[in-house]
Coordinates of C-alpha atoms in Angstrom, one line a residue:
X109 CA 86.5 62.8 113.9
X110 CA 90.2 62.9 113.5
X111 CA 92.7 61.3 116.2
X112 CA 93.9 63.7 118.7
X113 CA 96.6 65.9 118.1
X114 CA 98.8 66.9 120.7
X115 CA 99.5 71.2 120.7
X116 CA 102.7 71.5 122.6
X117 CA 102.8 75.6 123.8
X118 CA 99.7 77.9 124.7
X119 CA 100.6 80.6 123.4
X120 CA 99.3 82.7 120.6
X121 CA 100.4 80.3 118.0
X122 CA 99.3 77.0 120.4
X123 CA 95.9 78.9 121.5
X124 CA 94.5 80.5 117.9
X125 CA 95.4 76.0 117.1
X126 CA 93.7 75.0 119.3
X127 CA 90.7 77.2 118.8
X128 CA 90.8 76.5 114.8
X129 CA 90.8 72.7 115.5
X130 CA 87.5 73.0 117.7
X131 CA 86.2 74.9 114.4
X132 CA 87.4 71.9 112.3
X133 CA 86.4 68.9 114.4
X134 CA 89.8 67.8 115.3
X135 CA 90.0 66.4 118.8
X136 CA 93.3 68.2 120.9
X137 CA 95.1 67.8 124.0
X138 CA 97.6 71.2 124.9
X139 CA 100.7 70.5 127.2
X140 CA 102.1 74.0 127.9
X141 CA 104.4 75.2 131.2
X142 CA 102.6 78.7 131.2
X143 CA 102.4 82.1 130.1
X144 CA 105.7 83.3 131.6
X145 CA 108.1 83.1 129.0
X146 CA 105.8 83.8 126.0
X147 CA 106.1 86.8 123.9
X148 CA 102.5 86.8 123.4
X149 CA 102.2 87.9 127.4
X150 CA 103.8 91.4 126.7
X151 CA 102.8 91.7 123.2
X152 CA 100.7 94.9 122.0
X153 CA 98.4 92.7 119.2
X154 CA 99.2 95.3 117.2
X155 CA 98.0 95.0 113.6
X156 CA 99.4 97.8 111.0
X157 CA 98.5 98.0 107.3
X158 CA 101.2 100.0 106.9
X159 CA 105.0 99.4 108.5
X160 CA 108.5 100.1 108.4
X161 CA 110.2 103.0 107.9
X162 CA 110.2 102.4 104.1
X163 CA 105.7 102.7 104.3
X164 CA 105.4 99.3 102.8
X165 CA 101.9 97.6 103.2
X166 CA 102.7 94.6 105.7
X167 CA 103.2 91.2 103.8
X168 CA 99.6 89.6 102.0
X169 CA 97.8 92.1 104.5
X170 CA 94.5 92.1 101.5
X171 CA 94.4 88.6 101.7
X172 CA 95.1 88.1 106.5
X173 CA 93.4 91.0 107.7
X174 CA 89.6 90.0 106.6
X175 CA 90.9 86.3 107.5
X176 CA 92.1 87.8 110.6
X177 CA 89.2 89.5 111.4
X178 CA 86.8 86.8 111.1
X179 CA 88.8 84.6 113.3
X180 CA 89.1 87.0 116.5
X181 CA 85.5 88.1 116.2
X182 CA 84.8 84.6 116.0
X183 CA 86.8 83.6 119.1
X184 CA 84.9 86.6 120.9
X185 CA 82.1 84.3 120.9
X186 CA 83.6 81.3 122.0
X187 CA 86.0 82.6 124.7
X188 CA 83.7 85.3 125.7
X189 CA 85.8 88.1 125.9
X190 CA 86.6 91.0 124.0
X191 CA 89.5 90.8 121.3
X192 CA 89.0 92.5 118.1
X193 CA 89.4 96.5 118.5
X194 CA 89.3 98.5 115.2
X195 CA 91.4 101.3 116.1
X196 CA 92.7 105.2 114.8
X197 CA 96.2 105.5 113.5
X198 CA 98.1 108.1 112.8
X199 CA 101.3 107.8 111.0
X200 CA 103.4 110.5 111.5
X201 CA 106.2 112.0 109.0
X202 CA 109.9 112.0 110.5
X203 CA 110.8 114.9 108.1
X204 CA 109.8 117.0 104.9
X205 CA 112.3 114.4 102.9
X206 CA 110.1 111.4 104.1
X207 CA 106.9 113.1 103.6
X208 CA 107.9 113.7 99.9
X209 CA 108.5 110.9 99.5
X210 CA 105.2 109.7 101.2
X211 CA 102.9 111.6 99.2
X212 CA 104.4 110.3 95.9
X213 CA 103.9 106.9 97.0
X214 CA 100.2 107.7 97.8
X215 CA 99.9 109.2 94.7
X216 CA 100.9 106.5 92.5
X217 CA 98.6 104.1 94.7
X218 CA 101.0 102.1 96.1
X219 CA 99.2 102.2 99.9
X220 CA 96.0 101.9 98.8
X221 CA 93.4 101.4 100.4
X222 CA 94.9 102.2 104.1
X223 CA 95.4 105.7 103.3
X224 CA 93.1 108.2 104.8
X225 CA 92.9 112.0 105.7
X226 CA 96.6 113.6 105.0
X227 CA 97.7 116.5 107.6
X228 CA 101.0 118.6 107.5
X229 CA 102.4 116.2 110.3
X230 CA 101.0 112.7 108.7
X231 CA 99.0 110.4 107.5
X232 CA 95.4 109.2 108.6
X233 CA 95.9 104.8 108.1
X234 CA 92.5 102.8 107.7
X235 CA 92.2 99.4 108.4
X236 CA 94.3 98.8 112.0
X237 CA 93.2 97.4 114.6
X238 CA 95.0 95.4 118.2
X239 CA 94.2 92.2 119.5
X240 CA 94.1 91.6 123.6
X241 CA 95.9 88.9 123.4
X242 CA 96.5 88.3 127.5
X243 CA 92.5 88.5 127.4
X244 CA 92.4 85.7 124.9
X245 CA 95.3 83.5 126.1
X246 CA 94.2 83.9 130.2
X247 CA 90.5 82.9 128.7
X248 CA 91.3 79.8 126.8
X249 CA 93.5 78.5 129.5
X250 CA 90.2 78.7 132.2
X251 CA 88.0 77.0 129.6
X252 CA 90.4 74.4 128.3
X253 CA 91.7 73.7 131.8
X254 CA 87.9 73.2 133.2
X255 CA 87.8 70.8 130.0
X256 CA 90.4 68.7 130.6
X257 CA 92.1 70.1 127.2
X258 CA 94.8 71.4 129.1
X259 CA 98.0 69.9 130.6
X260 CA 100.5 71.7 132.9
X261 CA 103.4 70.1 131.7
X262 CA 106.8 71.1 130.2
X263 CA 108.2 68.7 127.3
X264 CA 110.8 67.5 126.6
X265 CA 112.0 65.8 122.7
X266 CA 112.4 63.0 124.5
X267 CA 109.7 62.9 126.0
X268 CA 108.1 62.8 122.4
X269 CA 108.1 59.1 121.7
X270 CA 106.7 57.7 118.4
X271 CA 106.8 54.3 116.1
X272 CA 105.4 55.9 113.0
X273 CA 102.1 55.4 113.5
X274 CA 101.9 58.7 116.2
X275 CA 103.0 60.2 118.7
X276 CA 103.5 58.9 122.4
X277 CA 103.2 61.2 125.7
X278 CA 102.5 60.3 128.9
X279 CA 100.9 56.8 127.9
X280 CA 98.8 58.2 125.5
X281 CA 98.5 57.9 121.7
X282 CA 98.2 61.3 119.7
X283 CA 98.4 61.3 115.9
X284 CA 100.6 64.1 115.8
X285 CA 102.6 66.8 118.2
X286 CA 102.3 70.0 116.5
X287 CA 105.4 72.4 118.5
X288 CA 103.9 76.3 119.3
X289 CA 106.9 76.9 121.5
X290 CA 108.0 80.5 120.3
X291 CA 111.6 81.1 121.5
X292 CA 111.7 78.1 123.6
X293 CA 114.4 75.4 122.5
X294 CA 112.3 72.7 122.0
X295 CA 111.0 73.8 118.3
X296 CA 114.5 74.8 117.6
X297 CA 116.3 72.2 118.4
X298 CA 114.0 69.8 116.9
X299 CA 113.7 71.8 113.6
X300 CA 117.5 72.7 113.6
X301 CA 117.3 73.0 109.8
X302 CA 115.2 75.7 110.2
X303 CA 117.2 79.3 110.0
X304 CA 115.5 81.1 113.4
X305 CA 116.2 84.1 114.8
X306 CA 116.0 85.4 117.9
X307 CA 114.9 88.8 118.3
X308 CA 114.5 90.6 121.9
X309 CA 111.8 93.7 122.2
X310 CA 110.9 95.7 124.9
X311 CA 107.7 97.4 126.0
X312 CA 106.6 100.7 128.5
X313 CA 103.7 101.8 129.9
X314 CA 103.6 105.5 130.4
X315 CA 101.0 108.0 132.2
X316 CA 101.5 112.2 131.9
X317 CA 100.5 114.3 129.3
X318 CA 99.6 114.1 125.2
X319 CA 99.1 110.3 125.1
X320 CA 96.5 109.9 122.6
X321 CA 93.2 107.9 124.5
X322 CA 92.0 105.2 121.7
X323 CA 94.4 105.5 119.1
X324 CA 98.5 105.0 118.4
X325 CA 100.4 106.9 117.2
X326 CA 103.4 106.4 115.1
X327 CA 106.9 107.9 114.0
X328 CA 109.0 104.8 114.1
X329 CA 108.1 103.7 117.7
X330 CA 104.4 104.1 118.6
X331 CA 102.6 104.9 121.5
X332 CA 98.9 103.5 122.0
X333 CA 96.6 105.3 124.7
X334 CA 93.5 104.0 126.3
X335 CA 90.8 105.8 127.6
X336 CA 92.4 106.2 130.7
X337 CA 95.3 108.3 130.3
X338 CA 97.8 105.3 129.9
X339 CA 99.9 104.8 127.3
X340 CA 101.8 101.7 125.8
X341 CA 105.1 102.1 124.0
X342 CA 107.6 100.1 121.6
X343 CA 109.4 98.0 121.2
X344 CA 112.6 98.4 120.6
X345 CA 114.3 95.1 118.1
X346 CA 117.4 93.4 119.4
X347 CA 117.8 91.0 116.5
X348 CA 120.1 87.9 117.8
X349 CA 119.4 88.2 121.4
X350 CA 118.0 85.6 123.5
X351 CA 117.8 87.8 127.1
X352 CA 114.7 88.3 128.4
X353 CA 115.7 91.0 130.9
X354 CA 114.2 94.5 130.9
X355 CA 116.8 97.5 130.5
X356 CA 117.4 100.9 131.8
X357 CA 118.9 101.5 127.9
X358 CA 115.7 100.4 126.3
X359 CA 113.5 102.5 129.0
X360 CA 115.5 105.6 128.3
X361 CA 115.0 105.5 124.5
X362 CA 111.4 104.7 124.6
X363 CA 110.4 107.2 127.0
X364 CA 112.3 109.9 124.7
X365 CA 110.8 108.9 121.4
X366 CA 107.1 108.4 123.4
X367 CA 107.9 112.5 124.6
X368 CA 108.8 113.6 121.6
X369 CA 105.8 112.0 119.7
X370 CA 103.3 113.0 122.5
X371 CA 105.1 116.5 123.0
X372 CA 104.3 115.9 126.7
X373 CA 106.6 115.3 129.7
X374 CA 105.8 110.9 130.9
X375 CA 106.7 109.1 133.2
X376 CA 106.9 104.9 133.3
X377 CA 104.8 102.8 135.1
X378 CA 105.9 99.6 133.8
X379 CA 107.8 97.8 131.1
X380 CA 108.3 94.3 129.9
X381 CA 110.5 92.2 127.7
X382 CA 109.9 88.7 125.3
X383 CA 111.9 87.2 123.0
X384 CA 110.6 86.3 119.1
X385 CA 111.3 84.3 116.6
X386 CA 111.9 85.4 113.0
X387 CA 113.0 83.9 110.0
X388 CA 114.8 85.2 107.1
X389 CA 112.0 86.3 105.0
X390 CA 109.9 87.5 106.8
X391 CA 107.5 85.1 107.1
X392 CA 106.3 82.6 109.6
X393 CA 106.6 78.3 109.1
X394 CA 104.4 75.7 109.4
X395 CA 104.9 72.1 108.4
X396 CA 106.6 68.3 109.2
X397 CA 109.9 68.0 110.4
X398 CA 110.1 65.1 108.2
X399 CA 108.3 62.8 106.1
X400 CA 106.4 60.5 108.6
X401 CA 104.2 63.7 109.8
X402 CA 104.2 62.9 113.3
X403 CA 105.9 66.4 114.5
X404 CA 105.0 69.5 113.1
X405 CA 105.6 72.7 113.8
X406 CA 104.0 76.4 114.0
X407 CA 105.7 79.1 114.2
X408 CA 108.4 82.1 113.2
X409 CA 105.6 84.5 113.8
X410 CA 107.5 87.4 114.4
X411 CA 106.3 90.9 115.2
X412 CA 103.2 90.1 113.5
X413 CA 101.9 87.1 114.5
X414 CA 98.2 88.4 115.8
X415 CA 97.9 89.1 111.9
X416 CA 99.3 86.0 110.9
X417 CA 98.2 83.7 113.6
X418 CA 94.6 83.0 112.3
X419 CA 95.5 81.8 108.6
X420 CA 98.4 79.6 110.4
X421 CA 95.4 78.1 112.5
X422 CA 93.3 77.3 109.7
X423 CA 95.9 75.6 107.3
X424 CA 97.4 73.5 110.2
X425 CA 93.6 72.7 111.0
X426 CA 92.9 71.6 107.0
X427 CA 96.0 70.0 107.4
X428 CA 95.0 67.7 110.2
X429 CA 91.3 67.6 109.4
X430 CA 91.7 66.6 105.7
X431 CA 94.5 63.8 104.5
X432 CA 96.6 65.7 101.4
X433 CA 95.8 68.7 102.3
X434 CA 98.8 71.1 101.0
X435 CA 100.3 74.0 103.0
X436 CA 100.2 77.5 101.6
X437 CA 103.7 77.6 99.8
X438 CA 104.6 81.5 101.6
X439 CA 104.4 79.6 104.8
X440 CA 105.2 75.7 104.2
X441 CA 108.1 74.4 106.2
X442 CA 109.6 72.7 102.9
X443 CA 110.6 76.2 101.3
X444 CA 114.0 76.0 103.5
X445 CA 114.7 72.5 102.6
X446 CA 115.3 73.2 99.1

């Protein structure tokens, strides 16, 4: 078995780790100061084959979502809870310009094979799904925590000592601290090279009429109902913004987009805000921060990351698990050091 690593964060990025170096026989530790500040806490778990208003298949979705998949159903087992729900999407057209141009797009194949049934309004998409996400962070903490896995703790880059032969935290030896802070300074600051971006989002929850029970809708924002008459809305995207306080701005525009979607008066029963990182191509980072590979890092998931977390998981878990092991290059830290 490989020396223990240190995860530093718990949460989606720290906790899919954590649960891919179990898989892999690497022996962890995770310090992590909660759930309170993570975007994970108010995130949907949406995953969309489909996205933006251009209807572009999301980046290497043929090659994550099976991967994804796997993983979650996988997890289901371990952490006993439920976390893979195949869902119904309807993607809806904004006008008759955009759904011209939809239908040629179809036509020539370019969003195959997530196209389904085509109505006047939209378009059927195959292959979505969410992720509960609070279900598998809240679960992972309880079993890691009975374990001994887990360490409330908030750190510090000083309190990261090393001598090039690993890393030292509070007396104990770890072969390497692998960062799955999200916004939190500690990743950027210690990875400063790295061009991050903060980007603020905000979430409702509606109740009232039209809210569509086990499916989401979407015309730019999306609403996603359960089978209870409740509704989740979002997000909005505040690219730059580090503020992690909900608005009356950001209500106001959600509910209006969730009424004119749903075509039925709603009223708000909650809302939430978390902060993301991005990065300039879209795609998330995982890698050294230098040559002596005693501090990694995981992260830049964006608004995506319950599709990308699992492959990030398993190459960081190869990584540690097997000496030499290379990085995927779409991912690898070392593409912004060139």
């Amino acid at each position: 078995m490989a020396a223990r690593v240190l995860i530093v964060g718990q949460g989606l990025a720290g906790t899919a780790l954590g649960l891919a170096l179990e898989e892999g026989g690497v022996d962890f530790v995770i310090a992590s100061a909660g759930h309170d500040d993570a975007a994970s806490r108010i995130a949907a778990g949406l995953i969309n084959p489909v996205t933006g208003q251009r209807w572009v298949k999301s980046a290497q979705i043929d090659l994550l979502l099976p991967m994804a998949e796997s993983a979650y159903r996988r997890w289901e087992m371990r952490l006993g809870v439920k976390l893979w729900h195949p869902l119904a999407m309807t993607r809806l057209f904004r006008d008759a310009e955009e759904r011209s141009r939809i239908e040629r797009k179809i036509a020539e194949g370019d969003l195959a094979p997530f196209v389904g049934a085509q109505t006047e309004r939209g378009v059927e998409i195959t292959g979505a799904a969410w992720v509960d996400l609070p279900g598998m962070l809240g679960a992972a903490e309880r079993i890691w925590n009975a374990g001994g896995k887990l360490r409330h703790a908030r750190i510090e880059a000083a309190d990261l000592e090393g001598d090039g032969s690993g890393v030292m935290w509070q007396g104990e030896r770890f072969s390497a601290a692998v960062l799955c802070t999200g916004a939190d300074r500690l990743a950027r600051g210690m990875f400063a090279h790295l061009p991050f971006v903060p980007a603020k989002g905000e979430l409702i929850s509606v109740q009232g009429e039209g809210i569509p029970a086990g499916r989401v809708v979407n015309r730019g924002r999306w609403i996603l109902g359960d089978e209870m008459g409740c509704g989740r809305v979002g997000a909005t995207y505040e690219r730059g913004s580090d503020d992690t306080e909900i608005t009356g701005a950001a209500r106001d525009e959600l509910l209006r987009d969730a009424q004119e979607i749903t075509g039925g008066t709603l009223r708000v029963v909650g809302q939430t805000a978390g902060v993301r990182l991005t990065l300039p191509d879209r795609a998330p980072v995982a890698g050294w921060r230098n040559s002596d590979e005693r501090i990694g890092v995981l992260g830049g998931l964006g608004s995506k990351g319950a599709l990308w977390a699992p492959m990030l998981s398993k190459s960081w878990s190869d990584k540690l698990a097997r000496t030499g092991q290379r990085f995927p290059a779409m991912i690898d830290v070392e593409r912004f050091r060139i």
